[in-house]
XYZ file of C-alpha atoms in Angstrom:
337
model
C -1.446 -9.789 -1.072
C 0.059 -6.491 -2.166
C 3.464 -5.618 -0.754
C 4.962 -2.161 -0.390
C 8.361 -2.391 -2.066
C 8.995 1.033 -3.513
C 11.944 1.897 -1.242
C 13.853 -1.094 -2.582
C 13.038 -0.048 -6.143
C 14.446 3.414 -5.436
C 17.684 1.949 -4.090
C 18.048 -0.206 -7.206
C 17.521 2.783 -9.505
C 20.152 4.740 -7.598
C 22.745 2.013 -8.161
C 21.894 1.684 -11.869
C 22.203 5.429 -12.469
C 25.496 5.689 -10.615
C 27.024 2.759 -12.473
C 25.841 3.911 -15.894
C 27.281 7.406 -15.511
C 30.317 6.779 -13.325
C 32.614 8.603 -15.778
C 30.816 11.941 -15.358
C 32.623 14.498 -13.225
C 31.401 14.119 -9.635
C 30.782 17.833 -9.132
C 28.360 17.943 -12.075
C 26.838 14.532 -11.564
C 23.550 14.583 -9.548
C 21.072 16.526 -11.715
C 23.010 16.196 -14.972
C 23.166 12.399 -14.717
C 19.451 11.896 -14.320
C 18.450 14.287 -17.083
C 20.992 12.848 -19.465
C 19.881 9.294 -18.794
C 16.215 10.287 -19.119
C 16.903 11.934 -22.483
C 18.545 8.759 -23.800
C 15.687 6.490 -22.778
C 12.227 7.054 -24.223
C 9.820 6.394 -21.381
C 6.565 4.581 -22.022
C 3.411 6.065 -20.475
C 2.708 4.624 -17.051
C -0.688 2.924 -16.967
C -2.265 1.017 -14.105
C -4.794 -1.354 -15.599
C -8.194 -1.755 -13.999
C -8.989 -5.462 -13.528
C -12.765 -5.051 -13.081
C -12.896 -5.873 -9.370
C -14.540 -3.965 -6.487
C -13.001 -0.734 -5.217
C -13.306 1.154 -1.931
C -12.863 4.579 -3.500
C -16.471 5.566 -4.111
C -18.137 4.642 -0.854
C -19.617 7.647 1.002
C -17.869 6.768 4.270
C -14.561 4.997 4.846
C -13.777 4.210 8.484
C -10.108 3.489 9.202
C -9.606 1.495 12.409
C -6.186 1.168 14.070
C -4.558 -1.719 15.935
C -1.461 -0.666 17.885
C 0.695 -3.734 18.441
C 3.544 -3.191 20.868
C 4.964 -0.127 22.548
C 3.862 3.236 21.136
C 3.886 6.489 23.066
C 0.788 8.647 23.230
C 2.641 11.269 21.171
C 3.338 8.723 18.428
C -0.266 7.577 18.356
C -1.403 11.202 18.132
C 0.718 11.805 15.003
C -0.834 8.848 13.178
C -4.346 9.663 14.388
C -3.982 13.247 13.162
C -2.844 11.965 9.769
C -5.902 9.729 9.456
C -8.183 12.582 10.531
C -6.513 14.789 7.919
C -7.632 12.446 5.138
C -11.218 13.517 5.672
C -11.045 17.260 6.247
C -9.417 20.264 4.657
C -6.942 21.999 6.931
C -5.325 25.409 6.872
C -5.272 27.663 3.857
C -6.483 26.091 0.619
C -3.557 27.775 -1.122
C -1.290 25.156 0.448
C -1.373 21.438 -0.378
C -3.015 19.229 2.228
C -3.434 15.578 3.151
C -7.071 16.000 2.143
C -6.191 17.201 -1.367
C -3.639 14.393 -1.725
C -6.258 11.761 -0.870
C -8.821 13.199 -3.282
C -6.778 11.770 -6.166
C -8.151 8.347 -5.176
C -11.601 9.536 -6.225
C -10.463 9.272 -9.852
C -10.104 5.503 -9.374
C -13.490 4.224 -10.523
C -14.942 1.172 -12.154
C -15.648 0.859 -15.872
C -19.433 0.411 -15.884
C -21.734 3.457 -16.283
C -23.110 3.026 -12.750
C -19.606 2.885 -11.289
C -18.424 5.877 -13.279
C -21.367 7.948 -12.069
C -21.184 6.927 -8.410
C -21.198 9.688 -5.808
C -17.690 10.626 -4.716
C -16.636 9.880 -1.136
C -18.014 12.352 1.383
C -16.270 11.192 4.541
C -13.017 9.532 5.536
C -12.651 9.273 9.260
C -10.689 7.765 12.093
C -12.547 4.790 13.501
C -11.897 2.891 16.707
C -8.465 2.033 18.086
C -7.245 -1.101 19.847
C -4.076 -1.292 21.955
C -2.154 -4.564 22.177
C 0.688 -3.478 24.434
C 1.120 -7.005 25.819
C 2.397 -8.358 22.461
C -0.309 -11.046 22.448
C 1.467 -13.133 19.787
C 4.997 -12.227 20.839
C 7.594 -9.950 19.264
C 8.256 -12.067 16.187
C 5.271 -12.308 13.850
C 4.600 -14.208 10.668
C 2.795 -12.362 7.917
C -0.204 -14.612 8.477
C -0.334 -13.413 12.105
C -1.418 -9.972 10.907
C -4.649 -11.370 9.501
C -5.172 -13.406 12.683
C -4.791 -10.336 14.906
C -7.147 -8.263 12.763
C -9.756 -11.022 12.759
C -9.411 -11.420 16.522
C -9.975 -7.693 17.087
C -13.135 -7.865 14.981
C -14.489 -11.033 16.612
C -13.907 -9.652 20.108
C -15.832 -6.524 19.098
C -12.832 -4.378 19.983
C -13.269 -3.078 16.430
C -16.521 -2.841 14.434
C -17.225 -5.755 12.088
C -17.147 -5.204 8.329
C -20.388 -4.186 6.688
C -21.687 -5.243 3.327
C -20.942 -2.420 0.926
C -23.966 -0.432 -0.210
C -24.291 2.680 -2.351
C -25.076 4.765 0.720
C -23.256 2.624 3.278
C -19.983 2.580 5.160
C -16.845 0.527 4.609
C -14.382 -0.520 7.310
C -10.631 -0.659 6.697
C -8.351 -2.107 9.376
C -4.752 -0.945 9.818
C -2.327 -2.768 12.101
C 0.840 -0.980 13.221
C 3.785 -2.715 14.916
C 6.313 -0.961 17.136
C 10.026 -0.756 16.448
C 10.847 -3.777 18.632
C 8.541 -6.158 16.727
C 9.933 -8.367 13.996
C 7.570 -9.188 11.135
C 8.315 -11.774 8.475
C 9.992 -10.162 5.426
C 9.981 -6.725 7.069
C 12.947 -4.734 5.735
C 14.147 -7.566 3.501
C 11.316 -7.198 0.986
C 8.622 -4.887 2.337
C 7.854 -1.934 4.593
C 4.140 -2.679 4.701
C 1.432 -4.566 2.859
C -2.312 -4.838 2.491
C -4.475 -7.898 2.141
C -8.031 -9.105 2.500
C -10.140 -11.718 4.203
C -12.781 -13.623 2.290
C -14.349 -15.287 5.326
C -17.976 -14.167 5.388
C -18.113 -10.535 4.298
C -14.979 -9.506 2.434
C -12.902 -6.810 4.096
C -9.507 -5.230 3.533
C -6.718 -4.691 6.035
C -3.175 -3.347 6.007
C 0.014 -3.514 8.063
C 2.954 -1.133 8.495
C 5.928 -1.482 10.834
C 8.071 1.111 12.606
C 11.491 0.781 10.986
C 13.407 3.135 13.329
C 15.392 0.353 14.986
C 15.533 -2.184 12.183
C 15.864 -0.567 8.746
C 15.237 3.202 8.553
C 17.552 3.409 5.540
C 15.084 1.265 3.605
C 11.687 2.145 5.044
C 12.110 5.736 6.240
C 13.995 7.292 3.306
C 14.295 10.247 2.651
C 14.079 10.926 6.391
C 17.093 8.677 6.961
C 20.203 8.050 4.896
C 19.680 5.178 2.453
C 21.572 1.926 2.813
C 22.767 2.192 -0.791
C 23.347 5.017 -3.218
C 24.317 8.654 -2.612
C 24.768 9.384 1.085
C 23.442 12.917 1.103
C 22.124 14.241 4.426
C 18.615 12.988 5.217
C 15.659 15.349 5.484
C 14.443 16.311 8.928
C 11.125 14.591 9.782
C 8.094 16.914 9.909
C 6.933 15.618 13.305
C 10.342 15.024 14.810
C 10.156 11.220 14.797
C 11.941 9.377 11.984
C 10.204 6.088 12.754
C 6.673 7.493 12.888
C 7.099 9.970 10.034
C 8.523 7.099 7.993
C 5.482 5.042 8.943
C 3.216 7.832 7.675
C 4.791 7.497 4.223
C 4.161 3.753 4.226
C 0.706 4.046 5.780
C -0.219 6.437 2.998
C 1.002 3.979 0.366
C -0.666 0.903 1.852
C -4.091 2.409 2.482
C -4.192 3.877 -1.019
C -3.347 0.422 -2.326
C -6.027 -1.064 -0.092
C -8.790 1.151 -1.486
C -7.724 1.089 -5.149
C -6.859 -2.627 -5.235
C -8.538 -4.162 -2.166
C -9.031 -7.710 -3.458
C -6.232 -8.069 -6.042
C -8.640 -7.169 -8.847
C -8.533 -3.368 -8.857
C -5.924 -1.014 -10.319
C -2.377 -2.322 -10.678
C 0.365 -3.121 -13.140
C 2.213 -6.419 -13.437
C 1.743 -9.615 -11.441
C -1.211 -9.595 -9.044
C 0.984 -11.288 -6.418
C 3.559 -8.479 -6.557
C 1.792 -5.542 -8.211
C 2.793 -1.973 -8.845
C -0.048 0.041 -7.339
C -1.082 3.674 -7.026
C 1.925 4.713 -4.917
C 4.450 1.931 -5.491
C 4.298 2.750 -9.227
C 5.838 6.144 -8.389
C 8.908 5.198 -6.317
C 10.940 7.824 -4.488
C 8.879 10.809 -5.648
C 7.733 13.401 -3.097
C 8.029 16.693 -4.954
C 8.508 18.028 -8.465
C 11.862 17.352 -10.071
C 12.467 14.153 -8.093
C 15.027 11.659 -9.358
C 16.778 8.665 -7.743
C 18.420 9.896 -4.566
C 16.561 13.236 -4.581
C 13.046 13.430 -3.131
C 12.077 16.517 -5.128
C 11.076 20.083 -4.296
C 9.562 20.329 -0.807
C 8.582 22.899 1.779
C 10.930 23.492 4.708
C 9.741 24.669 8.100
C 11.564 27.890 8.935
C 11.691 27.066 12.639
C 12.545 23.375 12.730
C 14.142 22.872 9.321
C 11.871 19.870 8.731
C 10.751 19.006 5.199
C 7.128 18.380 4.256
C 4.647 18.648 1.393
C 1.224 18.425 3.056
C -0.682 20.214 5.811
C -2.914 18.319 8.211
C -5.174 18.904 11.180
C -3.973 20.350 14.491
C -1.235 22.300 12.751
C 0.658 19.199 11.671
C 2.611 18.718 8.478
C 3.448 15.460 6.724
C 5.639 14.078 3.962
C 3.541 12.088 1.473
C 4.594 10.082 -1.585
C 3.509 10.704 -5.156
C 0.392 8.925 -6.398
C -0.484 7.801 -9.913
C -3.333 9.931 -11.224
C -5.764 8.070 -13.552
C -6.840 11.363 -15.090
C -3.403 12.476 -16.270
C -1.952 8.954 -16.330
C 1.132 10.194 -14.554
C 2.655 10.307 -11.093
C 1.273 13.295 -9.213
C 3.074 15.141 -6.426
C 1.642 17.829 -4.160
C 4.430 20.347 -4.859
């Protein structure tokens, strides 16, 4: 089961950099430190190895179904729904980066056989059905295993469509469970902000979970939209949709669903141990724009009216902040700006 841990990695890098260069004058420290340290250490090329397993990146249609567990407002659900819709359609001027263009990087994640390499690229990514569980059916304190139980229950009750056997011209279902800020999930904040997994009962299918960290750990799971728990305490960026918890969730949703399609069954693209892998987004921690370094998210756009920071346009006039993704073509972490 892949866990989203990149925020914790960023915090660790911040501490290492600060300790290593603590003698540098504070006024000259931020940019100088990182460049100096980078010049002293020869970086090895970042490579995510393909482990010859099935991928969900080349299916013509990917349906993303949502399970809302707990208390979410209609405005919060609309932000997430608009993000998912934005994955499948270009929005606004093509001269500006979009959620759609960000997602298209996943199309470079292909298998190694000739038939896989020549597969038709995805044509459609779309928002599927949504299920509300506002009654907290398993309570407000969940084990990680409860996520799989709740997803399976939603499928068996037909609240969400069942998984389909993947075909060259078929559809694939991906299930995303979201928990509200008052729900405790095992290891949430302490070691993860979200994760994805799979069920091998009958037809294999992938699912993912992300929690709203606004009340519990925004400094870990909503950075750079909230001050970090450790490291430089520079002012946080203003969230593009005015909700630190939900905009922070968007970052983690983006990371987990990319991991779910590029490494759905622990045999796709990743680096390191399969039980705790570095995946397409977690391999690029803390990077949102060009020039990013520990404690600095990188160059971003700023809304002239609200002052909010973003790097991607979406449907219905929305903007979002999305993390960098490892690009198999360039073998490097790719940001939108």
